[in-house]
Coordinates of C-alpha atoms in Angstrom, one line a residue:
X29 CA 129.4 80.6 40.6
X30 CA 130.5 82.8 43.2
X31 CA 134.1 83.7 44.0
X32 CA 135.6 82.2 40.8
X33 CA 138.9 84.0 39.9
X34 CA 140.8 84.0 36.7
X35 CA 144.6 84.0 37.0
X36 CA 146.6 86.0 34.4
X37 CA 147.8 82.8 32.8
X38 CA 144.1 81.5 32.6
X39 CA 143.3 84.6 30.5
X40 CA 146.2 84.1 28.2
X41 CA 145.9 80.3 27.7
X42 CA 144.3 77.3 29.0
X43 CA 147.5 75.2 28.4
X44 CA 150.7 77.3 29.1
X45 CA 153.9 76.4 27.2
X46 CA 155.9 76.1 30.4
X47 CA 154.7 75.4 33.8
X48 CA 156.9 76.1 36.7
X49 CA 157.0 73.5 39.5
X50 CA 154.9 74.1 42.6
X51 CA 157.9 74.3 44.8
X52 CA 159.2 77.3 42.8
X53 CA 155.9 79.0 42.8
X54 CA 155.6 78.8 46.6
X55 CA 159.3 79.8 47.1
X56 CA 158.8 82.9 44.9
X57 CA 155.7 83.8 46.8
X58 CA 157.5 83.6 50.1
X59 CA 155.2 80.8 51.4
X60 CA 158.3 78.6 52.4
X61 CA 162.0 78.7 52.6
X62 CA 164.6 76.9 50.5
X63 CA 165.5 74.6 53.5
X64 CA 161.8 73.8 54.0
X65 CA 161.4 73.0 50.3
X66 CA 164.5 70.8 50.2
X67 CA 163.5 68.8 53.2
X68 CA 160.0 68.4 51.9
X69 CA 161.1 67.2 48.5
X70 CA 163.3 64.5 50.3
X71 CA 160.4 63.3 52.4
X72 CA 158.2 63.1 49.3
X73 CA 160.8 61.1 47.4
X74 CA 160.9 58.6 50.3
X75 CA 157.1 58.5 50.9
X76 CA 155.8 58.9 47.3
X77 CA 153.4 61.7 48.7
X78 CA 152.8 64.8 46.4
X79 CA 154.6 67.9 47.5
X80 CA 151.5 70.0 47.9
X81 CA 149.7 67.3 50.1
X82 CA 153.0 66.9 52.2
X83 CA 153.2 70.7 52.9
X84 CA 149.5 70.9 53.9
X85 CA 149.9 67.8 56.3
X86 CA 153.0 69.3 57.9
X87 CA 151.1 72.7 58.4
X88 CA 153.9 74.6 56.4
X89 CA 151.4 75.9 53.9
X90 CA 147.7 76.3 53.8
X91 CA 145.6 74.3 51.4
X92 CA 143.9 77.5 50.1
X93 CA 147.3 79.1 49.3
X94 CA 148.4 76.0 47.4
X95 CA 145.2 75.7 45.5
X96 CA 145.5 79.4 44.6
X97 CA 149.1 79.0 43.4
X98 CA 148.3 75.8 41.5
X99 CA 145.6 77.7 39.6
X100 CA 148.4 80.0 38.4
X101 CA 150.7 77.3 37.6
X102 CA 148.2 75.0 35.8
X103 CA 146.0 77.7 34.3
X104 CA 142.8 76.5 35.7
X105 CA 140.0 78.5 37.6
X106 CA 140.2 78.5 41.3
X107 CA 136.9 78.1 43.2
X108 CA 136.4 78.8 46.9
X109 CA 133.7 76.1 47.8
X110 CA 132.9 77.6 51.1
X111 CA 131.4 80.4 49.1
X112 CA 129.6 78.3 46.6
X113 CA 126.0 77.2 46.6
X114 CA 126.0 73.5 46.2
X115 CA 123.2 71.8 44.4
X116 CA 122.5 68.3 45.9
X117 CA 120.5 67.5 42.8
X118 CA 123.6 67.3 40.8
X119 CA 124.8 64.3 42.9
X120 CA 123.1 62.2 40.4
X121 CA 125.7 63.2 37.7
X122 CA 128.7 61.8 39.7
X123 CA 128.2 58.6 41.8
X124 CA 129.3 59.1 45.3
X125 CA 132.1 56.4 45.3
X126 CA 133.5 58.1 42.1
X127 CA 133.4 61.6 43.7
X128 CA 135.3 60.3 46.8
X129 CA 137.8 58.4 44.8
X130 CA 138.8 61.3 42.5
X131 CA 138.0 64.0 44.9
X132 CA 135.6 65.8 42.7
X133 CA 132.3 67.4 43.2
X134 CA 129.7 68.7 40.6
X135 CA 129.2 72.5 40.7
X136 CA 127.0 73.5 37.6
X137 CA 125.4 71.8 34.7
X138 CA 124.9 73.9 31.6
X139 CA 123.3 71.8 29.0
X140 CA 125.8 69.0 28.4
X141 CA 128.5 70.8 30.1
X142 CA 129.3 69.8 33.7
X143 CA 131.6 72.0 35.9
X144 CA 133.4 69.9 38.4
X145 CA 135.6 71.0 41.2
X146 CA 138.7 68.8 41.4
X147 CA 141.7 68.6 43.6
X148 CA 143.7 67.6 40.5
X149 CA 142.1 68.9 37.3
X150 CA 145.0 67.2 35.3
X151 CA 143.8 63.8 36.2
X152 CA 142.7 62.6 32.7
X153 CA 141.4 59.2 33.9
X154 CA 139.2 61.0 36.5
X155 CA 137.9 63.4 33.9
X156 CA 137.1 60.5 31.4
X157 CA 135.4 58.3 34.0
X158 CA 133.2 61.3 35.2
X159 CA 132.4 62.2 31.6
X160 CA 131.3 58.6 30.9
X161 CA 129.0 58.3 34.0
X162 CA 127.5 61.7 33.6
X163 CA 127.2 61.8 29.8
X164 CA 128.5 65.3 29.8
X165 CA 131.6 67.2 28.8
X166 CA 133.6 67.9 31.9
X167 CA 134.9 71.4 32.6
X168 CA 137.4 71.1 35.6
X169 CA 138.1 73.8 38.1
X170 CA 140.4 73.7 41.0
X171 CA 139.5 73.5 44.6
X172 CA 141.3 72.5 47.9
X173 CA 141.3 68.7 49.0
X174 CA 139.5 69.3 52.4
X175 CA 137.0 71.7 50.8
X176 CA 136.1 69.2 48.1
X177 CA 135.9 66.5 50.9
X178 CA 133.5 68.6 53.0
X179 CA 131.4 69.6 50.1
X180 CA 131.0 65.9 49.1
X181 CA 129.8 65.1 52.6
X182 CA 127.4 67.8 52.5
X183 CA 126.0 67.1 48.9
X184 CA 125.6 63.3 49.3
X185 CA 124.2 63.5 52.9
X186 CA 121.7 66.0 51.7
X187 CA 120.9 63.7 48.9
X188 CA 120.6 60.7 51.1
X189 CA 118.3 62.5 53.5
X190 CA 116.1 64.0 50.9
X191 CA 115.6 60.6 49.2
X192 CA 114.8 59.1 52.6
X193 CA 112.3 61.7 53.4
X194 CA 110.6 61.4 50.0
X195 CA 110.5 57.7 50.3
X196 CA 108.8 57.9 53.7
X197 CA 106.6 61.0 53.3
X198 CA 105.6 60.2 49.7
X199 CA 103.6 62.8 47.7
X200 CA 103.0 65.5 50.3
X201 CA 100.5 68.1 49.6
X202 CA 102.0 70.5 52.0
X203 CA 104.2 73.3 50.7
X204 CA 107.5 74.3 52.3
X205 CA 109.6 77.3 51.4
X206 CA 112.7 76.3 53.2
X207 CA 115.9 75.3 51.4
X208 CA 117.2 71.8 51.5
X209 CA 118.8 70.9 54.9
X210 CA 122.4 70.6 55.7
X211 CA 123.0 67.6 58.0
X212 CA 125.8 68.0 60.6
X213 CA 127.6 65.2 62.4
X214 CA 126.4 64.5 65.9
X215 CA 129.5 62.6 67.3
X216 CA 130.8 65.5 69.3
X217 CA 129.6 68.5 71.1
X218 CA 129.2 71.4 68.5
X219 CA 131.4 74.5 68.6
X220 CA 129.9 78.0 68.8
X221 CA 130.6 78.4 65.1
X222 CA 128.4 75.3 64.3
X223 CA 125.3 76.3 66.3
X224 CA 124.0 78.8 63.8
X225 CA 124.4 76.4 61.0
X226 CA 122.7 73.7 63.1
X227 CA 119.8 76.1 63.8
X228 CA 119.5 76.9 60.1
X229 CA 119.6 73.2 59.0
X230 CA 116.6 72.4 61.3
X231 CA 114.5 75.0 59.2
X232 CA 115.2 73.4 55.9
X233 CA 112.7 71.5 53.8
X234 CA 113.3 67.6 54.3
X235 CA 113.6 67.7 58.1
X236 CA 110.7 70.1 58.3
X237 CA 108.7 67.8 56.2
X238 CA 109.6 64.7 58.1
X239 CA 109.0 66.1 61.6
X240 CA 105.7 67.6 60.5
X241 CA 104.7 64.1 59.0
X242 CA 105.6 62.5 62.3
X243 CA 103.4 64.9 64.3
X244 CA 100.5 64.6 61.9
X245 CA 100.6 60.9 61.8
X246 CA 100.7 60.8 65.5
X247 CA 97.4 62.8 65.7
X248 CA 95.8 60.9 63.0
X249 CA 96.8 57.4 64.4
X250 CA 95.9 58.0 68.1
X251 CA 99.6 57.8 69.0
X252 CA 100.4 58.7 72.6
X253 CA 104.3 58.8 72.4
X254 CA 106.8 59.2 69.5
X255 CA 110.1 57.5 70.0
X256 CA 113.1 58.6 67.9
X257 CA 116.0 56.1 68.6
X258 CA 119.5 56.2 67.2
X259 CA 121.2 52.9 66.7
X260 CA 124.7 51.9 65.6
X261 CA 123.6 51.7 62.0
X262 CA 120.5 53.8 61.6
X263 CA 117.5 55.6 63.4
X264 CA 114.4 53.9 64.3
X265 CA 111.0 55.7 64.8
X266 CA 108.4 53.9 67.0
X267 CA 105.1 55.0 67.8
X268 CA 103.0 53.9 71.0
X269 CA 99.4 53.1 69.9
X270 CA 97.0 51.6 72.6
X271 CA 99.8 51.1 75.0
X272 CA 102.2 49.2 72.8
X273 CA 105.1 50.4 70.6
X274 CA 105.1 49.8 66.9
X275 CA 108.3 50.1 64.8
X276 CA 107.2 52.3 61.8
X277 CA 110.4 53.7 60.3
X278 CA 114.1 53.1 59.7
X279 CA 116.0 56.3 58.7
X280 CA 119.6 56.8 57.6
X281 CA 122.0 57.6 60.5
X282 CA 122.7 61.0 58.8
X283 CA 119.2 62.2 59.4
X284 CA 119.2 61.8 63.2
X285 CA 121.0 64.9 64.3
X286 CA 118.8 67.1 62.4
X287 CA 115.5 65.5 63.6
X288 CA 116.7 65.9 67.1
X289 CA 117.7 69.5 66.6
X290 CA 114.4 70.3 64.7
X291 CA 112.4 69.1 67.6
X292 CA 114.7 70.9 70.1
X293 CA 114.2 74.2 68.3
X294 CA 110.5 73.8 68.3
X295 CA 110.6 72.9 72.0
X296 CA 112.9 75.8 72.9
X297 CA 115.6 73.4 74.1
X298 CA 119.5 73.9 73.9
X299 CA 120.5 72.4 70.6
X300 CA 124.1 72.8 71.5
X301 CA 123.8 70.6 74.6
X302 CA 124.0 66.8 73.6
X303 CA 125.5 65.4 76.9
X304 CA 122.8 66.1 79.3
X305 CA 119.0 65.2 79.4
X306 CA 116.6 68.0 78.5
X307 CA 112.9 68.6 78.6
X308 CA 110.6 71.0 76.6
X309 CA 107.1 71.4 75.2
X310 CA 105.7 72.1 71.7
X311 CA 102.2 73.3 70.9
X312 CA 101.1 72.9 67.2
X313 CA 98.0 73.1 65.3
X314 CA 97.4 70.1 63.1
X315 CA 94.4 69.6 60.9
X316 CA 92.5 72.4 62.9
X317 CA 93.3 70.5 66.2
X318 CA 95.6 72.0 68.9
X319 CA 98.2 69.5 70.1
X320 CA 100.7 69.6 73.0
X321 CA 103.9 67.6 72.8
X322 CA 106.0 67.0 75.9
X323 CA 109.6 66.6 74.5
X324 CA 112.3 64.7 76.4
X325 CA 115.9 64.1 75.1
X326 CA 118.3 61.5 76.7
X327 CA 121.9 60.9 75.6
X328 CA 122.5 57.2 74.9
X329 CA 125.2 55.0 73.4
X330 CA 124.7 56.0 69.9
X331 CA 123.4 59.5 70.2
X332 CA 120.3 61.3 71.7
X333 CA 117.2 59.5 72.0
X334 CA 114.1 61.7 71.9
X335 CA 110.5 60.9 73.0
X336 CA 107.5 63.2 72.4
X337 CA 104.3 62.6 74.5
X338 CA 101.3 63.6 72.4
X339 CA 98.3 65.4 74.1
X340 CA 95.5 66.3 71.8
X341 CA 93.9 69.4 73.4
X342 CA 91.0 69.4 71.0
X343 CA 89.7 66.1 72.5
X344 CA 86.7 66.7 74.8
X345 CA 87.0 66.1 78.4
X346 CA 86.5 62.4 79.3
X347 CA 83.2 61.5 81.0
X348 CA 82.5 58.7 83.4
X349 CA 80.0 57.2 81.0
X350 CA 82.7 56.9 78.2
X351 CA 85.5 55.2 80.1
X352 CA 84.2 51.7 79.9
X353 CA 82.6 51.3 83.5
X354 CA 80.3 48.5 84.4
X355 CA 77.0 49.5 85.8
X356 CA 77.9 48.6 89.3
X357 CA 81.4 50.5 89.1
X358 CA 79.7 53.5 87.4
X359 CA 77.2 53.8 90.4
X360 CA 80.1 53.5 93.0
X361 CA 82.2 56.1 91.3
X362 CA 79.3 58.4 90.8
X363 CA 78.7 58.2 94.6
X364 CA 82.3 59.4 95.2
X365 CA 81.8 62.6 93.2
X366 CA 78.8 63.6 95.5
X367 CA 80.9 63.4 98.6
X368 CA 82.0 66.7 100.1
X369 CA 85.2 65.8 102.0
X370 CA 87.8 63.1 102.3
X371 CA 90.4 61.5 100.0
X372 CA 89.7 59.6 96.8
X373 CA 92.7 57.7 95.3
X374 CA 93.2 56.4 91.8
X375 CA 96.0 53.7 91.7
X376 CA 97.9 51.8 89.0
X377 CA 101.2 51.8 87.2
X378 CA 102.3 54.5 84.7
X379 CA 100.1 54.5 81.6
X380 CA 97.2 52.9 83.2
X381 CA 94.9 55.9 82.5
X382 CA 94.8 57.3 86.1
X383 CA 94.9 61.0 84.7
X384 CA 92.0 60.3 82.4
X385 CA 89.8 58.9 85.2
X386 CA 90.8 61.8 87.4
X387 CA 89.8 64.2 84.7
X388 CA 86.5 62.3 84.3
X389 CA 85.8 62.7 88.1
X390 CA 86.4 66.5 87.8
X391 CA 84.2 66.6 84.8
X392 CA 81.4 65.0 86.9
X393 CA 82.1 67.3 89.9
X394 CA 82.8 70.8 88.3
X395 CA 80.1 73.5 88.8
X396 CA 80.0 77.1 88.8
X397 CA 79.2 76.9 92.5
X398 CA 82.3 75.0 93.3
X399 CA 86.0 76.2 93.3
X400 CA 88.2 73.3 91.9
X401 CA 91.9 73.7 92.0
X402 CA 94.6 71.3 90.6
X403 CA 98.4 70.9 91.0
X404 CA 99.8 68.7 88.3
X405 CA 103.0 67.6 86.7
X406 CA 102.4 68.5 84.0
X407 CA 99.0 69.9 83.3
X408 CA 97.9 67.5 80.4
X409 CA 94.7 69.0 79.5
X410 CA 93.3 72.4 79.9
X411 CA 89.9 72.2 81.5
X412 CA 87.6 75.2 81.3
X413 CA 86.2 76.3 84.6
X414 CA 89.0 74.6 86.7
X415 CA 92.1 76.4 88.2
X416 CA 95.1 74.4 87.2
X417 CA 98.7 74.7 88.6
X418 CA 101.8 73.1 87.1
X419 CA 104.6 72.2 89.6
X420 CA 108.1 73.9 88.8
X421 CA 110.7 72.5 91.2
X422 CA 113.3 75.0 89.8
X423 CA 111.1 77.8 91.1
X424 CA 110.4 76.0 94.4
X425 CA 106.9 75.1 93.4
X426 CA 106.6 71.4 94.4
X427 CA 103.4 69.4 95.0
X428 CA 103.7 70.1 98.7
X429 CA 104.3 73.9 98.4
X430 CA 101.6 74.3 95.9
X431 CA 99.2 72.4 98.0
X432 CA 99.8 74.7 100.9
X433 CA 99.0 77.7 98.7
X434 CA 96.0 76.0 97.3
X435 CA 94.5 75.7 100.7
X436 CA 94.6 79.4 101.1
X437 CA 92.6 79.8 97.9
X438 CA 89.2 78.7 99.3
X439 CA 89.0 75.5 97.5
X440 CA 86.1 73.1 97.6
X441 CA 87.7 70.3 95.5
X442 CA 91.5 69.8 95.2
X443 CA 93.3 67.5 92.7
X444 CA 96.9 66.5 93.5
X445 CA 98.6 65.0 90.5
X446 CA 100.4 62.3 92.5
X447 CA 101.2 61.7 96.2
X448 CA 104.9 61.0 96.1
X449 CA 106.2 61.6 99.7
X450 CA 105.0 62.0 103.3
X451 CA 104.9 65.8 103.1
X452 CA 102.4 65.8 100.3
X453 CA 100.4 63.0 101.9
X454 CA 100.2 64.8 105.2
X455 CA 98.9 68.0 103.5
X456 CA 96.5 66.2 101.4
X457 CA 95.2 64.4 104.5
X458 CA 95.0 67.6 106.4
X459 CA 92.9 69.3 103.5
X460 CA 90.6 66.2 103.5
X461 CA 90.1 66.7 107.4
X462 CA 89.3 70.4 107.0
X463 CA 86.3 69.8 104.8
X464 CA 87.8 69.5 101.3
X465 CA 87.3 66.8 98.8
X466 CA 90.8 65.7 97.7
X467 CA 91.5 63.6 94.5
X468 CA 95.0 62.0 93.9
X469 CA 96.9 59.1 92.5
X470 CA 99.2 56.5 94.0
X471 CA 101.5 53.9 92.4
X472 CA 100.1 50.6 93.9
X473 CA 99.1 47.3 92.3
X474 CA 95.5 47.0 93.6
X475 CA 93.0 49.0 95.7
X476 CA 93.5 47.5 99.1
X477 CA 97.3 48.1 99.0
X478 CA 96.8 51.8 98.6
X479 CA 95.6 51.8 102.2
X480 CA 98.7 50.2 103.5
X481 CA 100.8 52.4 101.1
X482 CA 99.5 55.5 102.9
X483 CA 100.4 54.0 106.2
X484 CA 103.8 53.1 105.0
X485 CA 104.4 56.6 103.9
X486 CA 103.8 57.8 107.4
X487 CA 100.1 58.7 107.7
X488 CA 98.6 57.5 111.2
X489 CA 96.1 54.6 110.8
X490 CA 93.3 56.5 112.4
X491 CA 93.5 59.2 109.9
X492 CA 93.7 56.7 106.9
X493 CA 90.7 54.9 108.4
X494 CA 88.5 58.0 108.6
X495 CA 89.7 60.2 105.7
X496 CA 89.9 57.6 102.7
X497 CA 86.5 57.8 100.9
X498 CA 87.3 55.5 98.1
X499 CA 90.0 53.8 96.1
X500 CA 90.1 53.0 92.3
X501 CA 92.7 50.6 90.9
X502 CA 92.7 50.3 87.3
X503 CA 94.5 49.0 84.1
X504 CA 93.9 49.7 80.4
X505 CA 93.1 46.8 78.1
X506 CA 92.8 47.0 74.4
X507 CA 89.4 46.6 72.9
X508 CA 88.7 44.3 70.0
X509 CA 88.6 46.0 66.5
X510 CA 84.9 46.1 65.6
X511 CA 85.9 45.9 61.8
X512 CA 87.6 42.5 62.0
X513 CA 86.0 41.0 65.2
X514 CA 85.2 37.4 64.9
X515 CA 84.4 34.4 67.1
X516 CA 87.3 32.8 68.8
X517 CA 88.3 30.1 71.2
X518 CA 90.6 30.9 74.2
X519 CA 94.0 29.4 74.2
X520 CA 94.1 26.6 76.9
X521 CA 97.6 27.8 78.0
X522 CA 96.1 31.2 78.7
X523 CA 93.2 29.6 80.7
X524 CA 95.8 27.7 82.8
X525 CA 97.8 30.7 83.6
X526 CA 94.8 32.6 84.6
X527 CA 93.6 29.6 86.6
X528 CA 90.3 29.4 84.8
X529 CA 88.9 25.8 84.5
X530 CA 87.6 25.3 81.0
X531 CA 84.3 23.9 82.3
X532 CA 83.5 27.1 83.9
X533 CA 83.3 28.8 80.5
X534 CA 81.4 26.2 78.5
X535 CA 78.4 28.4 77.6
X536 CA 80.5 31.6 76.9
X537 CA 81.3 32.8 73.5
X538 CA 84.6 34.9 73.1
X539 CA 85.8 37.0 70.3
X540 CA 89.0 38.2 68.9
X541 CA 90.1 40.6 66.1
X542 CA 91.4 38.9 63.0
X543 CA 93.5 42.0 62.0
X544 CA 92.7 44.6 59.3
X545 CA 94.0 48.0 57.9
X546 CA 91.9 50.0 60.4
X547 CA 93.6 48.4 63.4
X548 CA 97.1 48.2 62.0
X549 CA 96.7 44.3 61.6
X550 CA 96.7 44.0 65.5
X551 CA 93.1 43.1 66.0
X552 CA 92.6 45.8 68.7
X553 CA 91.4 49.4 68.2
X554 CA 91.2 51.6 71.3
X555 CA 91.4 50.9 75.0
X556 CA 89.1 50.7 77.9
X557 CA 89.6 50.6 81.8
X558 CA 89.2 47.5 84.0
X559 CA 88.8 48.5 87.6
X560 CA 88.9 47.4 91.1
X561 CA 87.0 49.7 93.5
X562 CA 87.1 49.9 97.3
X563 CA 84.4 51.8 99.0
X564 CA 85.4 51.4 102.6
X565 CA 82.7 49.9 105.0
X566 CA 82.5 50.6 108.7
X567 CA 84.0 47.2 109.3
X568 CA 87.0 47.9 107.0
X569 CA 87.7 51.2 108.8
X570 CA 87.7 49.4 112.1
X571 CA 90.2 46.9 110.5
X572 CA 92.5 49.6 109.4
X573 CA 92.7 51.1 112.8
X574 CA 93.2 47.7 114.3
X575 CA 96.3 47.2 112.2
X576 CA 94.9 44.7 109.8
X577 CA 97.1 43.3 107.0
X578 CA 96.8 44.0 103.4
X579 CA 95.5 40.4 102.7
X580 CA 92.8 40.8 105.5
X581 CA 91.7 44.2 104.0
X582 CA 91.5 42.5 100.6
X583 CA 89.3 39.7 102.0
X584 CA 87.2 42.2 103.8
X585 CA 86.7 44.2 100.5
X586 CA 85.7 40.9 98.8
X587 CA 83.2 40.2 101.3
X588 CA 81.8 43.6 100.7
X589 CA 81.3 42.5 97.0
X590 CA 84.4 44.3 95.6
X591 CA 84.8 43.4 91.9
X592 CA 88.5 42.6 91.4
X593 CA 90.6 43.5 88.5
X594 CA 90.5 40.0 87.2
X595 CA 86.8 39.6 87.5
X596 CA 86.1 43.0 85.7
X597 CA 88.5 41.9 83.0
X598 CA 86.9 38.6 82.6
X599 CA 83.4 40.1 82.5
X600 CA 84.6 42.3 79.6
X601 CA 86.1 39.5 77.8
X602 CA 82.8 37.6 78.2
X603 CA 80.9 40.5 76.8
X604 CA 83.2 40.4 73.6
X605 CA 84.9 43.7 74.5
X606 CA 88.4 42.4 74.9
X607 CA 90.4 39.1 75.0
X608 CA 91.7 36.8 77.7
X609 CA 95.1 37.2 76.2
X610 CA 94.9 41.0 76.6
X611 CA 93.7 40.5 80.2
X612 CA 96.7 38.3 80.8
X613 CA 99.1 41.0 79.3
X614 CA 97.9 43.7 81.8
X615 CA 97.3 42.1 85.1
X616 CA 100.2 41.5 87.4
X617 CA 101.2 38.3 89.2
X618 CA 99.6 39.6 92.4
X619 CA 96.2 39.7 90.4
X620 CA 96.6 36.1 89.3
X621 CA 96.0 34.8 92.8
X622 CA 92.4 34.4 91.8
X623 CA 90.4 31.6 90.3
X624 CA 86.9 30.8 89.2
X625 CA 84.3 28.9 91.0
X626 CA 83.2 25.8 88.9
X627 CA 79.6 26.3 90.0
X628 CA 78.8 30.0 89.6
X629 CA 81.8 31.1 87.5
X630 CA 82.5 33.9 89.9
X631 CA 86.0 35.1 90.7
X632 CA 87.3 33.8 94.1
X633 CA 90.6 34.0 96.0
X634 CA 92.9 31.1 95.2
X635 CA 93.1 30.1 98.9
X636 CA 89.3 30.2 99.5
X637 CA 87.9 26.9 101.0
X638 CA 84.4 27.7 99.7
X639 CA 82.8 30.1 97.2
X640 CA 81.3 33.2 99.2
X641 CA 78.6 33.5 96.5
X642 CA 77.1 30.0 95.9
X643 CA 78.6 28.3 98.9
X644 CA 80.1 25.5 96.9
X645 CA 82.9 23.8 98.8
X646 CA 86.2 24.4 97.0
X647 CA 88.1 22.1 99.5
X648 CA 91.6 21.7 98.0
X649 CA 93.1 19.6 100.7
X650 CA 93.9 16.0 99.6
X651 CA 91.8 13.4 101.6
X652 CA 94.9 11.1 101.6
X653 CA 97.8 13.4 102.7
X654 CA 95.9 16.6 103.7
X655 CA 98.0 18.8 101.6
X656 CA 96.6 21.9 99.8
X657 CA 95.8 21.3 96.2
X658 CA 95.1 23.6 93.2
X659 CA 91.6 23.9 92.0
X660 CA 92.3 22.5 88.4
X661 CA 94.2 19.5 89.7
X662 CA 92.7 16.1 89.2
X663 CA 95.2 14.1 91.0
X664 CA 97.1 14.9 94.2
X665 CA 100.9 15.2 93.1
X666 CA 102.1 14.4 96.6
X667 CA 100.4 11.0 97.2
X668 CA 98.6 10.2 94.0
X669 CA 95.1 10.2 95.5
X670 CA 92.5 10.9 92.8
X671 CA 90.6 14.1 93.8
X672 CA 87.3 12.5 92.8
X673 CA 87.8 9.9 95.5
X674 CA 87.1 12.3 98.3

């Protein structure tokens, strides 16, 4: 052991014939006055507190000085625990409740002799209990109260974290040379003296193993996001797979600060800052695959939540043929890539695959004869042969300023990650006017609403009418797992919500996944896009200039044989690629204003009076009261007239 000192009395005898009282020793050493001693003894007589504890609590004498003087008085070795190397493996020799009750921590095991640091080495009951539980002969040494308490916190927290990591990670084949970690509390902002210890803790074995395991599992399991969430009692780890979060781990609360700090160190974030959100990035190589992780921390009620967005750089660039397009949609989008100017928009909510579609468009367009330049936030995939720029607002590089600079770089095709404001929209339209093909995204629910969104931003109607070359609205639906795929019957409640009459699907066989190990018992494996594509006709351009409403534009697109999101999803469900339940999960209420023609089973608008495909009359007005009726109604709820009596 380090810094273990023998007092003169310890050398002479382990049990001196006469032990002077602690007050006498401290008085002789000049550590307190006679008045202080008298007053302290009176207080201790009233409270029943020990003299040494009272003097430390009142700040009269330091704990270390008292412990050192007690070692002289009692004849026991004094140990400075701050200079000792604590072994968490010895925590099994003394149960944690026992260690806290007797203020004792194990220091060294030599055969059947256990050296134990104690605040009171004369406590015979404590020595007897520790000897009974450990099965060893106890050799007590003296240490300060607070030093023992801190050492116990470190030892038993280390043991708890290590056990949790071993339980979760299991038998890992990876080798780590780091020492066992020291977990620090996360309740308050760390002082400067704690920062170095916190950095060191993040490099130690259990947390390194756990964080490496999380990143490796993310790559192996097609995880797009890792969520590390502190709660009141523990830490929850959730992984987003195929668009949905799965709860995978519950970790002890003590492990949370070190997980957050480990990822902060890797992402070059400030580990001392716990009160403000931070962003960073990690690039790692996992199983010969380069992976980028965008790291974001956010202070919440019970600590810092951390989310890591996973981007596998080793994946090949997506191709139009591989994103689940129907033959008709593929032909339309392919025609977009062959245009030389104008604005092509991809719309949908966050996580709907817009960036993947944009990259697939770039992949179809790129050529050594074309200068392609992008401005993104952030750059999610490094595409060889394309000049990519990442926005940096802190340096004044916004979408608008970057786009201005790009237009001076002699581009043929420009990709703008997102049109967020009027300035960016105006520059994008100007680029399209000057002979460039511009690709970008918007957050809208469907394709026709992207037109009105541009107008709402402030772009003149005549420019929108002439410059928009195509709009792709999309969602991502999970595909049925091929390993556990089996025949299934749609839930009648799902058909009702989607407004699909069962008789329209009498000759259609649907499928669903039963759930297996490969798909994580979900029945789904992977995702594909469902799309709604607008290729503006001359008539639609005239309507845009003439201030047509969004609904009028949608009807014009349907007249031009636009396949809606609902229809594309239904077609994929009929083909056995996904389920109606999954379709219901991803389409919004605005997309549920569609129904199915009972004659030709095509998607029609809910307020259509006749099917535009087979010309079947869909009259939904009651012959009795003339009120509008729903397609699936058999009786008028207003007057009771049977629909068949028309």
